Amino acid sequence: MKCLLVASESAEVLFYWTDPEFHIRVQEQYGPTSDDGEGPQHAFEDRINTLFAPIIISCSTMVDRLRESYTTFCTESNDIYVLHQFEECLYIAVNGDGEENEDDLRRKIFVIKKLTEVMFGMVTLSSTLLRKELRPQDTEQRRALWRRLQGLLETYSRLREQDQSFLVEAVERLIHPTLCEQCIEFLERRLVQQLNSSAERAGEEVQHAFILVHTKLLAFYSSRNASTLSSSDLLTLMLMVQHLHPSNPEIDDSSPEDIQDTTADPEVFYTPEPSPPEHPAVELGRTDMEAPMFQFVDPDIQMAEDSLQTLQMNPPDPATPTRVFLETTLKEGFFPMMPHSMYSLPLWPGITLVLITKIPSSQVAMSIYHFLETVAKLEKRLKDGQEGAVPQRGHTPIQDLRSKMDKFIRVLGNNEIQTSLLQKAWAEFKAKAFSRGGPGLSRQLVPYCRNLHTQLCGVFRQCFVSGSCSTQRLSPSLQDRALTMVQDKLLDWKDFLLVKSKRNITMVSYLEEFPGLVHFIYVDRAAGQMIAPSLNMTERASSELGKGPLAQYIKSKVWSLVGTARRYLQKGYTTVTQRDGDYYLCYFLWFENETGYKLEVVDIPSPPDSAPIGMLAWDYYRKLLRYYSKSHSSEVVKCYELFTMHLGVIPSDYVLQHCSQLARKLWEPSRIPLL
Amino acid sequence: MADSACPTDSRRCNYFFLYDGSKVQEEGDPTRAGICFFYPEETPLEQQELLCGQLAGVCQCVSELSRSPVRLLRLRGSKFAVRMKDHFLWAFSCPPDIPDVSVCKLLDQLISLFCFYNGPIRQSYQLHSRADLALRWARYLTHLQGGSSELHHIFSCLRTIDSTHIDPLLLLKAALILQACQRCPLVLAGCILYRGRVVSTQMPPDLTVKVMVHETESYSQQDHRPVANGISSACGTPSSSTGTTPVFLTPAELQALCCPPVNRTCRSHCTPQPPPRPRKSRLLSRTLSDTPPSELDAAKLDPAPTPFLCLSDESCLSPCPSSSQATTPEFSPLHQSENPCTTDAESHDHDLSNEIASCELEEEVVRGKMANGCSKKVELRMDQSKVEARGDLILQNGNGCHTNGYHQEPASDHHSDQSSGDEPPDTSHLKPLSNGAEMPDKEEKKKKEKANIKKDNQERDENRQANMKNSGRKIEVKDREGVGDGEMRENGMGRGESGEGESSEEEQVLLPRALYQHRVRALVLALLVEPHFHSDQAAVEEVSHSSLASLNGLEAHLRTSTPGGPGPHGPYTFAHYDCIQNTLTTNLSGRSVAPQDRSFVRATALLHSHFSQTQTLQEAIVRSAGAAVYSTRSPAQETYFLQHATSVRNSGIPNHLDSAFSLPNKARHRLLKHGVNLL
């Protein structure tokens, strides 16, 4: 019983996702949707719209009149509704099956926000444009986009539910130092070098290359002049790769979930197989409810048939990269959403090579960001009431903006980019700001700033988001060559890697030293990496925890421990120990300098606006480290977390001794260089 | 604890309103038509309408979507507990740092308070004007948020007198007064309050809270005139007055008063417990209340008067068992066995009652049946000093014996487990089988009642009264001793379940009863009585006569006893919450604003809400940069402990030598002297 909805202030649905149960519930409660000629999907969308409209409207009324907004509703049956407003878009996440708590829902909202940022870049800075982007006029486009976002959301939910690295939101690496080092060397000396010196790269430049085995990182290489890839972006990329190539665990231990995962694969969309023979609206209600995802999206299948033409015209070329917008820090400064292309090349099922390239026109993006920033600053200044005439000479920021913008528009024009709207907005702005008789820099200028801002985002969209990216890419043959090179390199390791990814670390190796220890997770927050024994929940593979209910129970305890720890951390508690049933659970967060010297605890600020604690959607730990570094400016500060689960019969003294020994022991492996 | 610890922190409630959606259904209906009450009342009407309209609308929408009423609504700067019933919507908002569970509890308390004094909500809005009822809402609201510390807000607990500064005998005396009153068949249960704090109560905590509102209210009126409100009759001098006011009980509450509440405790704490034994547990208090006859009642009520007890000091012997059990919050056998001291005290107490009974023959029977049949004879000669010593012991053991009537019951339930059936003979010797002929009849009736718990309340009351008169019940219980343990268990279980189903079903129905109040200056005796008690002149006189002298005495004693500051201060802060009695013991004075106290309160709020969410959680230590708080809980209590900083800064890396991890030990030792036993 889950649902996620993005709506504009005027209660227009910009995006929605429901799970089958929610779909059924709505159908049951309000009768089946009537087909209004535009397909049942459309009718259901209308219904969702009607159902949530009062909440959305009330929410904007509260904001307008009381400067307050709803954040949560809980019902007596423990349904939870979490609401969050980003700019002019309201996000609502609903859970009615008790599988997610408030924090999970809020996190989901932040994740979908992060995904839109990675997908649309600076377009998200303008609510008007984001609205259009999330809800394209064209029905086919809209469905394709929503399908993609829905798939990403489902992939995220699955990973958060199954994967420890997505639980704590840190990257998990395969622990095999030798192989890891060899691979990094290979990526550096052979692969990236060859790619970047090839003539077929069409101006793109490989910045990062990494190999994923399922969700675990085997090797990662960044070229020398590249900006570091932030943990948040890396996790998002992993999520997108998982979505493109869902880890379909080996045939020998496929579980029901895995089957469902396969069906969630977007590629199902393109295969003719699920096409219903009859009118889909009739089938919708009739088909058995246990059937996985596609049964409920099958209203779209009609659409799929309609749009088969479109899709065939524009076939999903595997060589087409995905446009992603990543944070970069260059010598020119910090740019939050720079366009990159992501090539994810499946080596074998479960093993993927990912290349992130910088695209040639990224200079334009930098300029746009620069202008956006200047305009936003100006707008803020004007709102604060700092007014005055524009000085006619000198290198004031505003004169600087003027000359640069003029030049920028000229350059864009040469590159066959539609700039008429931007030109118009700029001309209006200039007329107001620089003309002698005009108001100069005054509050009246604010709407013009707005417009300029929007038009800049529009140009960004035109350059980087809409269609044009498909023409720009590494040539398919080059991609093939890269793929073959890495395949050759890893051929002998393939099976080992697949097994290793399931049993990266086993608890057995710790039992002798730490009797009574059931599970632990160790996270290096500065590096964004984690180490934890595998927790395999699949039917066949039994771990040391046994299988079935017990393993499932322990897993649920670990998951709730992480949730609890976050809740306390949010309030400034860095140590939490709990005796819970038959287990003793501990959580520690601490700071060290680079040499391992322990730094003392400080009062930790709570994240603003109840942002979730994690690294994927909103990098809390980076802000925490930045905050802490303020008082330790002379040294590099590192932040670590340790979660442990012991049997309750172990005296708490021993438990704590274990924890400190464990922290010491785990400190070493985390030193393996990532690069 | 003490009066001094009452800051006027009324910021607990930001908004409270009652909105009647049925009044606003047409397009043209103004929102204001639906606003029954809005707090703060000086809020501009426009804003009232905005809040009510938006919240009611959005809650309606969400509850339709979820097919379940909204319980909690959070805004960025505050949270609202919401209750939706029929077309009514209550919303109670407070700052976000108060735990969800506390806010919801507060709202429920407020609503049930209103219903207690005014009856069903819809009906009262038909009978009375909005303005009248608004006054009452305001009054209840002030009462609930008035004058307690933030800790009290978190636990929404009863305010009790500080038992550590009171001669324990006074508490026993108070208990005895209540039991004496209860001998009048029209009296259901009572409590004694002093300056707005509970001295002794026979009622479940939530009922005591309700009764207290009236007390506080009349206490504040005291300065001006003697109590006179509603249809009540008022009489007496300024220093002593009596009055009655109509009240409404839910069937569940009434049942709890008329029947043993053992099952209720089982319901609220789904932890393994000894099987509930209906009826039997009630016995002890009933016995006691039956025993001390002041001459005139005895003749009228008891077929077999036992006039050797009166409200003298000597009589303090008898409530002893109940008090001791009341102060033993953990009544699970497990804990009992860990706590030999308590067990010992209890078994002494039984002997004590036996001694009072002074029926050697019966006692022989009892002892024969006792599982642990160790010799008791020696202890039978219990003298006054010994009793006093016991009183002290008891008080240290638990956190006060102010709720004897009610809470002895779970405890005595257990105790009967231990030494099975020493009471029945105890009672039956007091009432020799004078009415043996009626016995089978009653027995039958009882069984029927057991089988069909949903039976009419009236009948149950009759039953109860009848039992009181002829003590058939006791005999029945005695008989039942022969019944196998298993069967009892079954009965108990069955009862518990049916009771649960019943409560939800009958929630709508409210049963009128009356609240009788006898005030002696700051001391108030409040009794829940049958509705016709008021018209029964004889009963009124009986109750008032039997208690007046003792009340005067008690008042005088309480007045002269030192008010006492908050408990002994040490280099630590603690809070001990008794979930069963709903009382709080703490050495944190309400006024203190030391940063350490702030962080203690904050941690306590968090941990309390964690406890309420996670049933399996037993103990936790949380540490921030400034403070470490240890907390532990059992089914019956929650304890929070903070050691004042020795300001050893640490890194937060796991280290077993860390001072935070020595907190459990420190708490165990330090809290012993506050009567909190964590061992």
CSV table of N, CA, C and O in Angstrom, one decimal, chain B residues 560-621:
chain,number,residue,atom,x,y,z
B,560,THR,N,0.1,20.0,59.1
B,560,THR,CA,1.3,20.3,59.9
B,560,THR,C,2.6,19.6,59.4
B,560,THR,O,3.7,20.0,59.7
B,561,SER,N,2.4,18.6,58.6
B,561,SER,CA,3.6,17.9,58.1
B,561,SER,C,4.3,18.8,57.1
B,561,SER,O,3.7,19.5,56.3
B,562,THR,N,5.6,18.8,57.1
B,562,THR,CA,6.4,19.7,56.3
B,562,THR,C,6.1,19.4,54.8
B,562,THR,O,6.1,18.3,54.4
B,563,PRO,N,6.0,20.5,54.1
B,563,PRO,CA,5.7,20.3,52.7
B,563,PRO,C,6.9,19.6,52.0
B,563,PRO,O,6.6,18.8,51.1
B,564,GLY,N,8.1,19.8,52.4
B,564,GLY,CA,9.2,19.1,51.8
B,564,GLY,C,9.5,19.5,50.4
B,564,GLY,O,8.7,19.5,49.6
B,565,GLY,N,10.8,19.8,50.2
B,565,GLY,CA,11.2,20.1,48.8
B,565,GLY,C,11.3,18.8,48.0
B,565,GLY,O,10.9,17.8,48.5
B,566,PRO,N,11.8,19.0,46.8
B,566,PRO,CA,12.0,17.8,46.0
B,566,PRO,C,13.0,16.9,46.7
B,566,PRO,O,13.8,17.3,47.5
B,567,GLY,N,12.8,15.6,46.5
B,567,GLY,CA,13.6,14.6,47.2
B,567,GLY,C,15.1,14.9,47.3
B,567,GLY,O,15.5,15.9,46.8
B,568,PRO,N,15.8,14.1,48.0
B,568,PRO,CA,17.2,14.4,48.2
B,568,PRO,C,17.9,14.6,46.9
B,568,PRO,O,17.8,13.9,46.0
B,569,HIS,N,18.6,15.7,46.9
B,569,HIS,CA,19.4,16.0,45.7
B,569,HIS,C,20.7,15.3,45.7
B,569,HIS,O,21.3,15.2,46.7
B,570,GLY,N,21.2,14.9,44.6
B,570,GLY,CA,22.5,14.3,44.5
B,570,GLY,C,23.1,14.8,43.2
B,570,GLY,O,22.5,15.6,42.5
B,571,PRO,N,24.3,14.2,42.9
B,571,PRO,CA,24.9,14.6,41.7
B,571,PRO,C,24.3,13.9,40.5
B,571,PRO,O,25.0,13.4,39.6
B,572,TYR,N,23.0,13.8,40.5
B,572,TYR,CA,22.3,13.0,39.4
B,572,TYR,C,20.9,13.5,39.3
B,572,TYR,O,20.4,14.1,40.2
B,573,THR,N,20.3,13.2,38.2
B,573,THR,CA,18.8,13.5,38.0
B,573,THR,C,18.2,12.2,37.6
B,573,THR,O,18.7,11.4,36.9
B,574,PHE,N,17.0,12.0,38.2
B,574,PHE,CA,16.3,10.7,37.8
B,574,PHE,C,14.8,11.0,37.6
B,574,PHE,O,14.3,12.0,38.2
B,575,ALA,N,14.2,10.1,36.9
B,575,ALA,CA,12.7,10.1,36.9
B,575,ALA,C,12.3,8.7,36.9
B,575,ALA,O,12.8,7.9,36.1
B,576,HIS,N,11.3,8.4,37.7
B,576,HIS,CA,10.8,7.0,37.8
B,576,HIS,C,9.3,7.1,37.5
B,576,HIS,O,8.6,7.7,38.3
B,577,TYR,N,8.9,6.4,36.5
B,577,TYR,CA,7.5,6.5,36.1
B,577,TYR,C,6.8,5.1,36.3
B,577,TYR,O,7.4,4.1,35.8
B,578,ASP,N,5.8,5.1,37.1
B,578,ASP,CA,5.1,3.9,37.3
B,578,ASP,C,3.9,3.8,36.4
B,578,ASP,O,2.9,4.6,36.5
B,579,CYS,N,4.0,3.0,35.4
B,579,CYS,CA,2.9,3.0,34.3
B,579,CYS,C,1.6,2.5,34.9
B,579,CYS,O,0.6,2.8,34.3
B,580,ILE,N,1.6,1.7,35.9
B,580,ILE,CA,0.4,1.1,36.4
B,580,ILE,C,-0.4,2.2,37.2
B,580,ILE,O,-1.6,2.4,37.0
B,581,GLN,N,0.3,2.8,38.1
B,581,GLN,CA,-0.3,3.8,39.0
B,581,GLN,C,-0.3,5.1,38.3
B,581,GLN,O,-1.0,6.0,38.8
B,582,ASN,N,0.4,5.2,37.2
B,582,ASN,CA,0.5,6.5,36.5
B,582,ASN,C,1.1,7.6,37.4
B,582,ASN,O,0.5,8.7,37.4
B,583,THR,N,2.1,7.3,38.1
B,583,THR,CA,2.7,8.3,39.0
B,583,THR,C,4.2,8.5,38.6
B,583,THR,O,4.8,7.6,38.0
B,584,LEU,N,4.7,9.6,39.0
B,584,LEU,CA,6.1,9.9,38.6
B,584,LEU,C,6.9,10.3,39.9
B,584,LEU,O,6.4,11.1,40.7
B,585,THR,N,8.0,9.8,40.0
B,585,THR,CA,8.9,10.2,41.1
B,585,THR,C,10.2,10.8,40.5
B,585,THR,O,10.7,10.2,39.6
B,586,THR,N,10.5,12.0,40.9
B,586,THR,CA,11.7,12.5,40.3
B,586,THR,C,12.4,13.5,41.3
B,586,THR,O,11.7,14.0,42.2
B,587,ASN,N,13.7,13.7,41.1
B,587,ASN,CA,14.3,14.7,41.9
B,587,ASN,C,14.5,16.0,41.1
B,587,ASN,O,15.3,16.9,41.5
B,588,LEU,N,13.9,16.1,40.0
B,588,LEU,CA,14.0,17.2,39.1
B,588,LEU,C,12.9,18.2,39.5
B,588,LEU,O,11.8,17.9,39.4
B,589,SER,N,13.3,19.4,39.9
B,589,SER,CA,12.3,20.3,40.3
B,589,SER,C,11.8,21.0,39.0
B,589,SER,O,12.6,21.2,38.0
B,590,GLY,N,10.6,21.3,38.9
B,590,GLY,CA,10.0,21.8,37.7
B,590,GLY,C,10.6,23.0,37.2
B,590,GLY,O,10.5,23.3,36.0
B,591,ARG,N,11.1,23.8,38.1
B,591,ARG,CA,11.6,25.1,37.7
B,591,ARG,C,13.0,25.1,37.1
B,591,ARG,O,13.3,26.0,36.3
B,592,SER,N,13.7,24.1,37.4
B,592,SER,CA,15.1,24.2,37.0
B,592,SER,C,15.3,24.3,35.5
B,592,SER,O,14.6,23.6,34.8
B,593,VAL,N,16.2,25.1,35.2
B,593,VAL,CA,16.5,25.3,33.7
B,593,VAL,C,17.9,25.1,33.4
B,593,VAL,O,18.4,25.5,32.4
B,594,ALA,N,18.6,24.4,34.3
B,594,ALA,CA,20.0,24.1,34.1
B,594,ALA,C,20.1,23.3,32.8
B,594,ALA,O,19.2,22.5,32.5
B,595,PRO,N,21.1,23.5,32.0
B,595,PRO,CA,21.3,22.8,30.7
B,595,PRO,C,21.2,21.3,30.9
B,595,PRO,O,20.6,20.6,30.1
B,596,GLN,N,21.8,20.9,32.0
B,596,GLN,CA,21.8,19.4,32.2
B,596,GLN,C,20.3,18.9,32.4
B,596,GLN,O,20.0,17.8,31.9
B,597,ASP,N,19.5,19.7,33.1
B,597,ASP,CA,18.1,19.2,33.3
B,597,ASP,C,17.4,19.3,31.9
B,597,ASP,O,16.6,18.4,31.7
B,598,ARG,N,17.7,20.3,31.1
B,598,ARG,CA,17.1,20.4,29.8
B,598,ARG,C,17.4,19.1,29.0
B,598,ARG,O,16.5,18.5,28.4
B,599,SER,N,18.7,18.8,29.0
B,599,SER,CA,19.0,17.6,28.2
B,599,SER,C,18.4,16.3,28.8
B,599,SER,O,18.1,15.4,28.1
B,600,PHE,N,18.3,16.3,30.1
B,600,PHE,CA,17.6,15.2,30.7
B,600,PHE,C,16.2,15.0,30.2
B,600,PHE,O,15.8,14.0,29.8
B,601,VAL,N,15.5,16.1,30.3
B,601,VAL,CA,14.1,16.1,29.8
B,601,VAL,C,14.0,15.7,28.4
B,601,VAL,O,13.1,14.9,28.0
B,602,ARG,N,14.9,16.2,27.6
B,602,ARG,CA,14.8,15.9,26.1
B,602,ARG,C,15.1,14.5,25.9
B,602,ARG,O,14.4,13.8,25.1
B,603,ALA,N,16.1,13.9,26.6
B,603,ALA,CA,16.4,12.5,26.4
B,603,ALA,C,15.3,11.7,26.9
B,603,ALA,O,14.9,10.7,26.3
B,604,THR,N,14.7,12.1,28.0
B,604,THR,CA,13.6,11.3,28.6
B,604,THR,C,12.4,11.2,27.6
B,604,THR,O,11.8,10.2,27.4
B,605,ALA,N,12.1,12.4,27.0
B,605,ALA,CA,11.0,12.4,26.0
B,605,ALA,C,11.3,11.4,24.9
B,605,ALA,O,10.4,10.7,24.5
B,606,LEU,N,12.5,11.5,24.4
B,606,LEU,CA,12.9,10.6,23.2
B,606,LEU,C,12.8,9.2,23.6
B,606,LEU,O,12.2,8.3,22.9
B,607,LEU,N,13.3,8.9,24.8
B,607,LEU,CA,13.4,7.5,25.2
B,607,LEU,C,12.0,6.9,25.5
B,607,LEU,O,11.7,5.8,25.2
B,608,HIS,N,11.2,7.8,26.1
B,608,HIS,CA,9.8,7.4,26.5
B,608,HIS,C,9.1,7.0,25.2
B,608,HIS,O,8.4,6.0,25.1
B,609,SER,N,9.3,7.9,24.2
B,609,SER,CA,8.5,7.5,23.0
B,609,SER,C,9.1,6.3,22.3
B,609,SER,O,8.4,5.5,21.7
B,610,HIS,N,10.4,6.1,22.4
B,610,HIS,CA,11.0,4.9,21.9
B,610,HIS,C,10.5,3.7,22.6
B,610,HIS,O,10.1,2.7,22.0
B,611,PHE,N,10.4,3.8,23.9
B,611,PHE,CA,9.8,2.6,24.7
B,611,PHE,C,8.4,2.3,24.2
B,611,PHE,O,8.0,1.2,24.1
B,612,SER,N,7.6,3.4,24.0
B,612,SER,CA,6.3,3.1,23.7
B,612,SER,C,6.1,2.6,22.3
B,612,SER,O,5.1,1.9,22.0
B,613,GLN,N,7.1,2.8,21.4
B,613,GLN,CA,7.1,2.2,20.1
B,613,GLN,C,7.6,0.8,20.0
B,613,GLN,O,7.1,0.0,19.3
B,614,THR,N,8.6,0.5,20.8
B,614,THR,CA,9.3,-0.8,20.7
B,614,THR,C,9.0,-1.6,22.0
B,614,THR,O,9.6,-1.3,23.0
B,615,GLN,N,8.1,-2.5,21.8
B,615,GLN,CA,7.7,-3.3,23.0
B,615,GLN,C,8.9,-4.1,23.6
B,615,GLN,O,8.9,-4.3,24.8
B,616,THR,N,9.8,-4.5,22.8
B,616,THR,CA,10.9,-5.4,23.2
B,616,THR,C,12.0,-4.7,23.9
B,616,THR,O,12.9,-5.3,24.5
B,617,LEU,N,12.0,-3.4,23.8
B,617,LEU,CA,13.2,-2.6,24.3
B,617,LEU,C,13.1,-2.6,25.8
B,617,LEU,O,12.1,-2.3,26.4
B,618,GLN,N,14.3,-3.0,26.4
B,618,GLN,CA,14.3,-3.1,27.9
B,618,GLN,C,15.1,-2.0,28.5
B,618,GLN,O,14.8,-1.4,29.5
B,619,GLU,N,16.3,-1.7,27.9
B,619,GLU,CA,17.1,-0.6,28.4
B,619,GLU,C,17.8,0.1,27.3
B,619,GLU,O,18.1,-0.5,26.3
B,620,ALA,N,18.2,1.3,27.6
B,620,ALA,CA,19.0,2.0,26.6
B,620,ALA,C,19.8,3.1,27.2
B,620,ALA,O,19.5,3.6,28.3
B,621,ILE,N,21.0,3.3,26.6
B,621,ILE,CA,21.8,4.4,27.1
B,621,ILE,C,22.0,5.3,25.8
B,621,ILE,O,22.3,4.8,24.8
